[in-house]
Coordinates of C-alpha atoms and ligand atoms in Angstrom, one line a residue:
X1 CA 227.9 46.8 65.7
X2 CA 227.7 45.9 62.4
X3 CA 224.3 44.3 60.6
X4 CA 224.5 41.0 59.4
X5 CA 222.3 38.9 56.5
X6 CA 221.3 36.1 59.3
X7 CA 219.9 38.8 62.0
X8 CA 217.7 40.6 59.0
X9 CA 216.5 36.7 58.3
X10 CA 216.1 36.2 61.7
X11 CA 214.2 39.1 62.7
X12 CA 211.9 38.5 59.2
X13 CA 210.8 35.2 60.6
X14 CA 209.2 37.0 63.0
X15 CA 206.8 38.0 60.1
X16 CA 203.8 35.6 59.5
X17 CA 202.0 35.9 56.4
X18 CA 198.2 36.8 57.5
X19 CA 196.7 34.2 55.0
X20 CA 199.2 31.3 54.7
X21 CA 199.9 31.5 58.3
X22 CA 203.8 30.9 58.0
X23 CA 206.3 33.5 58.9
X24 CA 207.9 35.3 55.2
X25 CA 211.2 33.2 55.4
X26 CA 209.8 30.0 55.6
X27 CA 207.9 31.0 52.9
X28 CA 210.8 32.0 50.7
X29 CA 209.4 35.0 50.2
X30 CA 212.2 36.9 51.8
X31 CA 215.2 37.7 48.5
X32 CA 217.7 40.1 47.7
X33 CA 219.2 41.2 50.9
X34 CA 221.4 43.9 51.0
X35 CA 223.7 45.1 53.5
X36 CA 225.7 48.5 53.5
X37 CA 225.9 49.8 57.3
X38 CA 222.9 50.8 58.7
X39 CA 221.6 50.3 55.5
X40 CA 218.9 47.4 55.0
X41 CA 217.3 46.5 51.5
X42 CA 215.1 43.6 50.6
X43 CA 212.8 42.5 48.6
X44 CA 209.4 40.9 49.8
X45 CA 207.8 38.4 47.3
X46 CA 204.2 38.6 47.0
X47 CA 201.9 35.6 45.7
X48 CA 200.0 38.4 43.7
X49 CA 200.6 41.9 42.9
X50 CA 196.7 42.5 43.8
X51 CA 197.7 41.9 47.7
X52 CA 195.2 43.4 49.9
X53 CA 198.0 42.7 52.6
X54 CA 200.6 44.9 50.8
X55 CA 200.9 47.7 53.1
X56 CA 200.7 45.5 56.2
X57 CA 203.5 43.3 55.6
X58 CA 205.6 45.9 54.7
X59 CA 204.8 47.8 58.2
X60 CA 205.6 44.3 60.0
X61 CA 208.8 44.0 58.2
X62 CA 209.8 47.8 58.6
X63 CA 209.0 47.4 62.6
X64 CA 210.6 43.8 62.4
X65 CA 213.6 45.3 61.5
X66 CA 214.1 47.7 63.5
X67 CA 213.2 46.0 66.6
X68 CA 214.9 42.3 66.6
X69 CA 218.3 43.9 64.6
X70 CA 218.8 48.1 65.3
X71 CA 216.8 50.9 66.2
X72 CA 219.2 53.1 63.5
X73 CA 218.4 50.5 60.5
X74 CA 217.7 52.5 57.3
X75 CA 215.2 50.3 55.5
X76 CA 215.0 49.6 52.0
X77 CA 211.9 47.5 51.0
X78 CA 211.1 46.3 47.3
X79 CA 207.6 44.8 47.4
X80 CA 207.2 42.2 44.4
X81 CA 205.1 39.6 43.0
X82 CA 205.2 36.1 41.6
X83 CA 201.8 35.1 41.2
X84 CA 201.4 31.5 42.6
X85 CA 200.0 28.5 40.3
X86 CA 199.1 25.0 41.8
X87 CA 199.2 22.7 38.7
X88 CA 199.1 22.9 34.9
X89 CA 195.9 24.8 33.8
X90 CA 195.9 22.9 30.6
X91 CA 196.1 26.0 29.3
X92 CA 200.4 26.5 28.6
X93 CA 201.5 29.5 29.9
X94 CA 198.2 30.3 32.4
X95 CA 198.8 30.6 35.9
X96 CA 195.0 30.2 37.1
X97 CA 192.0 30.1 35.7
X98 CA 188.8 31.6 37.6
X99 CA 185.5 31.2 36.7
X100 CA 182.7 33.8 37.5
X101 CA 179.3 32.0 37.5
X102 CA 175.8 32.5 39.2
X103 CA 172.8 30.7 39.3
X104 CA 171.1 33.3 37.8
X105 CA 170.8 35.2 34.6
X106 CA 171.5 39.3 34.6
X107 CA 172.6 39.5 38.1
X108 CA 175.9 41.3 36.6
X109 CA 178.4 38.4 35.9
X110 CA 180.0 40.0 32.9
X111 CA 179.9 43.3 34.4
X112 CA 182.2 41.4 37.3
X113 CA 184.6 39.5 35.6
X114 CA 185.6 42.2 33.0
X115 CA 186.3 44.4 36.2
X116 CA 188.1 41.9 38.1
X117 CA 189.8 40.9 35.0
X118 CA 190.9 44.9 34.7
X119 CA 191.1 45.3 38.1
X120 CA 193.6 42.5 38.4
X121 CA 195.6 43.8 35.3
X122 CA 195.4 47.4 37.1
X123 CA 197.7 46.1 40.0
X124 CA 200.2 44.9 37.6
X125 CA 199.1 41.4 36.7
X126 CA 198.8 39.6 33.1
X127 CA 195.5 38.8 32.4
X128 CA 193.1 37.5 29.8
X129 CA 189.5 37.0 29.5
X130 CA 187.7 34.3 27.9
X131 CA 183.4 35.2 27.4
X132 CA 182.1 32.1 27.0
X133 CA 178.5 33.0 26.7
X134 CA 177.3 31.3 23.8
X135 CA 173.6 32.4 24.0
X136 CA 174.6 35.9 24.9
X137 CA 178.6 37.0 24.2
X138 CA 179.2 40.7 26.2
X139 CA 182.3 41.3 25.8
X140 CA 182.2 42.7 21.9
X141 CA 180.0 45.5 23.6
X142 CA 181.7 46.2 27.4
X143 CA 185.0 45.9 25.9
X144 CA 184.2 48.4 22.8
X145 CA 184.7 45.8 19.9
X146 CA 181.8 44.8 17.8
X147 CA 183.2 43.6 14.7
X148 CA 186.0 42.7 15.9
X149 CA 187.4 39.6 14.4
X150 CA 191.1 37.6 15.7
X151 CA 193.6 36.9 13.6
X152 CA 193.7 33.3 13.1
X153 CA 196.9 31.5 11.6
X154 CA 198.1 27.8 10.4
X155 CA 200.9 27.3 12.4
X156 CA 202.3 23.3 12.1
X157 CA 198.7 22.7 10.7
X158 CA 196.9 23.5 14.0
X159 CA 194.8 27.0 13.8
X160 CA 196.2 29.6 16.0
X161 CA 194.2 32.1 17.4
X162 CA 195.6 35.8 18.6
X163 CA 193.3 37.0 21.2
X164 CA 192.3 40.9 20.7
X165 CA 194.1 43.2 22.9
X166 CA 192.1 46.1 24.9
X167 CA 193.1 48.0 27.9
X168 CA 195.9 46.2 28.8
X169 CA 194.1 42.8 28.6
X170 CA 193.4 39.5 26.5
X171 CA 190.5 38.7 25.4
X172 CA 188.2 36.3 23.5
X173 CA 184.6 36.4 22.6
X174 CA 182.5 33.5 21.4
X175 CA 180.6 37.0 19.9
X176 CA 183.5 37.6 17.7
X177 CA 183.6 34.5 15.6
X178 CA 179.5 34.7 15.0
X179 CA 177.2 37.5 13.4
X180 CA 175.3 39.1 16.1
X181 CA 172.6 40.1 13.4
X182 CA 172.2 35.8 12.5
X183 CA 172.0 34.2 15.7
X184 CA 173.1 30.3 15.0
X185 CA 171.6 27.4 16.9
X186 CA 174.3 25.3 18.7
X187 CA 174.0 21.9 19.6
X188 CA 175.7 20.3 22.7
X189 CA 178.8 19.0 20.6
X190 CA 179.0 22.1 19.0
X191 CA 179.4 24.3 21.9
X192 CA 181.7 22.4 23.5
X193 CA 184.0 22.1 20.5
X194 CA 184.1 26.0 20.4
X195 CA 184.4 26.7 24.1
X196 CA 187.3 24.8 23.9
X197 CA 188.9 26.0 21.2
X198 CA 188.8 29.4 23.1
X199 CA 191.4 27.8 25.1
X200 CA 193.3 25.4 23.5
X201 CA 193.7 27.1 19.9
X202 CA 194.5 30.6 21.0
X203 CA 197.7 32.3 21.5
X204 CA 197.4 33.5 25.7
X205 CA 200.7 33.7 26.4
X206 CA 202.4 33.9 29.8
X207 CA 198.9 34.7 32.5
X208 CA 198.9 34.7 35.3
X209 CA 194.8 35.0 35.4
X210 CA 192.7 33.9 33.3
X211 CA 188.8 35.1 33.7
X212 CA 186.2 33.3 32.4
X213 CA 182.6 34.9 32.2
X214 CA 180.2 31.4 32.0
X215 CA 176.4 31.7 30.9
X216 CA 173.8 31.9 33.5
X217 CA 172.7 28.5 35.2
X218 CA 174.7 25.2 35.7
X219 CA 174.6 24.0 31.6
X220 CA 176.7 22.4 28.8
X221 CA 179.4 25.0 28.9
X222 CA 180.2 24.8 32.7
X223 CA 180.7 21.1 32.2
X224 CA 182.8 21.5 29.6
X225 CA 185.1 24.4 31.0
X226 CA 185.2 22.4 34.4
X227 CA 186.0 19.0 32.9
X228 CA 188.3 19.7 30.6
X229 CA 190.2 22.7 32.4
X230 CA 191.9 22.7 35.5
X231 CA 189.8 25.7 37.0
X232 CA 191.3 27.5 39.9
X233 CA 188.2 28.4 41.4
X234 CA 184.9 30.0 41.0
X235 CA 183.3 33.3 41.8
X236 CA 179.7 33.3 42.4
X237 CA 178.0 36.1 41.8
X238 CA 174.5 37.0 42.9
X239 CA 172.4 39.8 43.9
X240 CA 170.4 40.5 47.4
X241 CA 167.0 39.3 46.3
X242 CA 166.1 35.7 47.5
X243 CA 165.3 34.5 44.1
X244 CA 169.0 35.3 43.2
X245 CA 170.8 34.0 46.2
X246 CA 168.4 30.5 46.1
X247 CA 169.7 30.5 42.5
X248 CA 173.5 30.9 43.5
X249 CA 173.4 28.2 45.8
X250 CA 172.5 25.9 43.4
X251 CA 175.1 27.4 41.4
X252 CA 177.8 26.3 44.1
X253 CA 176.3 23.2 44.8
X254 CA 177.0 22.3 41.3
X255 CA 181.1 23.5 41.3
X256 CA 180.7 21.3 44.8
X257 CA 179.7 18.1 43.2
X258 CA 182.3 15.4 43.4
X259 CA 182.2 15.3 39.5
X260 CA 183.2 19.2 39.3
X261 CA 184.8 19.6 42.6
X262 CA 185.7 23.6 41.6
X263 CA 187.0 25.5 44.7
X264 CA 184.8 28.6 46.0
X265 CA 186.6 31.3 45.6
X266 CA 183.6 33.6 47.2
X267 CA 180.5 35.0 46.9
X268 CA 180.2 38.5 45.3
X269 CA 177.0 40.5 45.9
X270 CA 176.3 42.9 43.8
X271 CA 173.4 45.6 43.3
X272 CA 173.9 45.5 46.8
X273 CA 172.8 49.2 47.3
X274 CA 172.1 52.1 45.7
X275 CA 174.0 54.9 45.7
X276 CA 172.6 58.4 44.1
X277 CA 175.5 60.5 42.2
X278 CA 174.5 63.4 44.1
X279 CA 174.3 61.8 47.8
X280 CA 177.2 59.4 47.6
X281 CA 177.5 59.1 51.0
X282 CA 174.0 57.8 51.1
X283 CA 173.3 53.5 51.0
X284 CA 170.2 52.9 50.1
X285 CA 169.6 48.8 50.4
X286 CA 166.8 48.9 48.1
X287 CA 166.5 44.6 47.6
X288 CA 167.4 43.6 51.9
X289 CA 170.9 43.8 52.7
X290 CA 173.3 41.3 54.1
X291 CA 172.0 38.3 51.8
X292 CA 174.9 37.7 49.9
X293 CA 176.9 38.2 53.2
X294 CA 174.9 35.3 55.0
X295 CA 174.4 33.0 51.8
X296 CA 178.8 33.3 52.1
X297 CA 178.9 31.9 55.9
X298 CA 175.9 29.2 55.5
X299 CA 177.9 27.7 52.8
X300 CA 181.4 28.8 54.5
X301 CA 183.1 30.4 52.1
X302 CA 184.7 33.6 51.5
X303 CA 182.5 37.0 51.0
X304 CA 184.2 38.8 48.4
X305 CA 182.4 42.6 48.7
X306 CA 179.6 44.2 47.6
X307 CA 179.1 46.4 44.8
X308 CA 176.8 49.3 44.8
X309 CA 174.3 49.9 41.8
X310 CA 175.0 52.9 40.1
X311 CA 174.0 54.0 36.9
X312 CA 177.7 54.6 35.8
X313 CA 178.5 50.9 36.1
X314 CA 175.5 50.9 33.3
X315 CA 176.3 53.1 31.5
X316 CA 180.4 52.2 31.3
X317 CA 179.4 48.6 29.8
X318 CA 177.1 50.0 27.6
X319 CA 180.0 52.7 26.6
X320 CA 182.3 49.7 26.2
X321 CA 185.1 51.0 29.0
X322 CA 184.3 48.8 32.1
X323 CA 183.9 51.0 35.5
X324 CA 187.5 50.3 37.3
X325 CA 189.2 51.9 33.7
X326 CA 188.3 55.0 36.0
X327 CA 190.6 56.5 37.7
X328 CA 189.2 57.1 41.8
X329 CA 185.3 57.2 43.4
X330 CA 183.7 54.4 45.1
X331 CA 182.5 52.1 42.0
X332 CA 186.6 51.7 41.1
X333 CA 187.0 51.4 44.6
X334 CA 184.8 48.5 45.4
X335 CA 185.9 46.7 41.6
X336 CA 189.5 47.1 42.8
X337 CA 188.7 45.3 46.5
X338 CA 186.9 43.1 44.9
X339 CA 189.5 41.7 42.6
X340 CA 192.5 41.7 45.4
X341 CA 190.0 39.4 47.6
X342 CA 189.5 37.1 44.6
X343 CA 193.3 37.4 44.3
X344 CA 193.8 36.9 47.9
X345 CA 191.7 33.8 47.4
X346 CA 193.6 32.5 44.6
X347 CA 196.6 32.6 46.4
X348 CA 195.2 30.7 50.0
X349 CA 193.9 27.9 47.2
X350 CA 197.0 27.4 45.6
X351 CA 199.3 27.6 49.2
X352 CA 196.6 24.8 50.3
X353 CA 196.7 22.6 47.0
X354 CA 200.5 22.9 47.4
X355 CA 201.0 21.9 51.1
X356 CA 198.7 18.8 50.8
X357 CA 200.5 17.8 47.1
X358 CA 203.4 18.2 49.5
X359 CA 202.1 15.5 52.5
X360 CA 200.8 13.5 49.9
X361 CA 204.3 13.2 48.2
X362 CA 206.0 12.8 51.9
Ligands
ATP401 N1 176.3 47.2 39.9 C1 175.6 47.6 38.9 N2 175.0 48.9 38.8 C2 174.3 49.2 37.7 N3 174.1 48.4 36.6 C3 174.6 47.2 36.7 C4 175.4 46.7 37.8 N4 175.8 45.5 37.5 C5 175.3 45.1 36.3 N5 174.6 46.2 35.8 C6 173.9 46.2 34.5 O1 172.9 45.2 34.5 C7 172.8 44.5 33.2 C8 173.2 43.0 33.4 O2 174.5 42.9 33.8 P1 175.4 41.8 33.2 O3 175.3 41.7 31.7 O4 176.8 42.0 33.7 O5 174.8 40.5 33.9 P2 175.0 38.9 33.5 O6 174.8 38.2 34.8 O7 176.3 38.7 32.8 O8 173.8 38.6 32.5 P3 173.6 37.3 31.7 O9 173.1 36.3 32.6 O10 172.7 37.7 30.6 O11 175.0 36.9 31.1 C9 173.8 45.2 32.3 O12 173.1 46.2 31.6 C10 174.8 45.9 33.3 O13 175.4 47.1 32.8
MG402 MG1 176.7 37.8 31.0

């Protein structure tokens, strides 16, 4: 009996996508089908190459295969990516734009979008990263590039920006357009004029991510970002204590607001335990554990991980190569599922946004 294109399709319907909740043909993601005998070859299209699912849906289309069309199938499988965008960032070129925020100051925002900005880039995405932390820019120092000053060109009389390359990733810093030795006052116009110029004036690219580290607190430059960008969604990032997570909960409640209405991505704890180099089996839940974990379900939305505290994480910021650069160990490991969560919830927000622009135009 010879294999035909229409029983591979078939047999692939049988295989719902975990997070979208339709089966892989409906969802197009089915392409390439090749038939040569017993000989099956596909390839699987991901809505992001940071897929936590990855392995899973492979297995169910591997098993689909060979029970719905024949037992002696040799599969083939080619798992891809096309990241998924909902509507025009405002930003050409940039798929999605995600915000990491928190309510309060030095809980480790920085430190967790430039490693879920690498992270992402690590499973193959394009990224950039905008720091717009007027009052306090980190990414000259994590990233290894104080001093570091753009190229900036006339192009057609509008200034175009080249943001600095490093590790595989975009960036921009408000802290490399100002002297960190001279800090300047900024009034409210001003910021806003320069945050947005971050976006508008630089040179991005095609991205399929863009991070953006945001000050502490719900201020000027939130308002800004959120008003005049099309932001994906937000990660809120907090540690155990209850000062922090009262803090990040007014830190939602302002992406919530009708005016801002910025989808929760999730709610990353970090600090969450300590972890001694020489015991790193040992969890040590030194400020309460579970409180980012319950702060998540009260306000129903996604928990994204936790991340331990180690002095490594420290000391890699202060050493300007972000954790996750590293190759294995836990603190890469928890960046990495960390990022393919936030990628996971990228991806359910845009399927959403998508099927109601679809009823709506019905
Ligand atoms: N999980 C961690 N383990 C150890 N040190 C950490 C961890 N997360 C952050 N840090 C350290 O804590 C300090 C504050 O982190 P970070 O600058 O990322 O916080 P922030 O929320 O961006 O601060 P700010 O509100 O000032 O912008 C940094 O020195 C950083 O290296
Ligand atoms: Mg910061």
């Amino acid at each position: 009996m010879t294999i035909t294109k229409e029983q591979v399709l078939q047999a692939l319907g049988n295989v719902e996508e975990p997070d979208l909740k339709k089966d892989l043909v409906t969802l197009n993601m089915i392409q390439d089908i090749h038939i040569d005998g017993n000989n099956v070859s596909f390839s699987v299209i991901l809505t992001t190459p940071a897929c936590p699912l990855k392995a899973m849906i492979e297995n169910a289309c591997r098993n689909a295969i060979l029970h719905f069309v024949s037992k002696e199938a040799v599969i083939n499988i080619n798992m891809t990516s096309r990241v998924t965008t909902q509507k025009n960032t405002g930003v050409p070129g940039v798929k999605n734009i995600i915000a990491v925020a928190s309510g309060k100051g030095g809980v480790g925002k920085s430190t967790v979008a430039a490693n879920l900005a690498l992270g992402l880039a690590k499973s193959g995405a394009k990224v950039g990263m905008i720091d717009a932390d007027i009052y306090g820019p980190s990414v000259p120092i994590m990233f290894g590039l104080e001093g570091a000053r753009p190229m900036a060109s006339q192009v057609d009389g509008k200034t175009r920006i080249e943001p600095i390359e490093k590790y595989g990733i975009k960036l921009l810093s408000i802290g490399f357009f100002t002297d960190p030795n001279q800090p300047v006052p900024w009034r409210g116009p001003m910021v806003s004029t320069a945050v947005k110029q971050l976006f508008n004036d630089a040179d991005w690219g095609e991205l399929d991510y863009l991070v953006i580290d945001l000050p502490p607190g719900t201020g000027d430059i939130h308002i800004t970002v959120t008003q005049s960008f099309p932001v994906t969604g937000a990660v809120i990032v907090t540690t155990p204590q209850n000062v922090a997570l009262a803090d990040a909960k007014k830190g939602i409640g302002m992406f919530m607001m009708p005016a801002i209405n910025v989808p929760i991505l999730g709610v990353v704890e970090n600090m969450s335990y300590f972890t001694p180099a020489e015991l790193p089996e040992n969890k040590y839940y030194i400020f309460g554990k579970g409180g980012g974990q319950k702060l998540a379900a009260q306000l129903d939305v996604p928990f994204l991980g936790e991340i331990p505290l180690i002095k490594g994480i420290s000391d890699s910021g202060d050493a300007g190569k972000p954790t996750v650069l590293e190759e294995d160990g836990p603190m890469t490991a928890a960046f990495v599922k960390m990022a393919e969560r936030v990628a996971q919830q990228v991806a359910i927000s845009n399927a959403k946004a998508l099927s109601a622009e679809n009823i709506v135009n019905n």
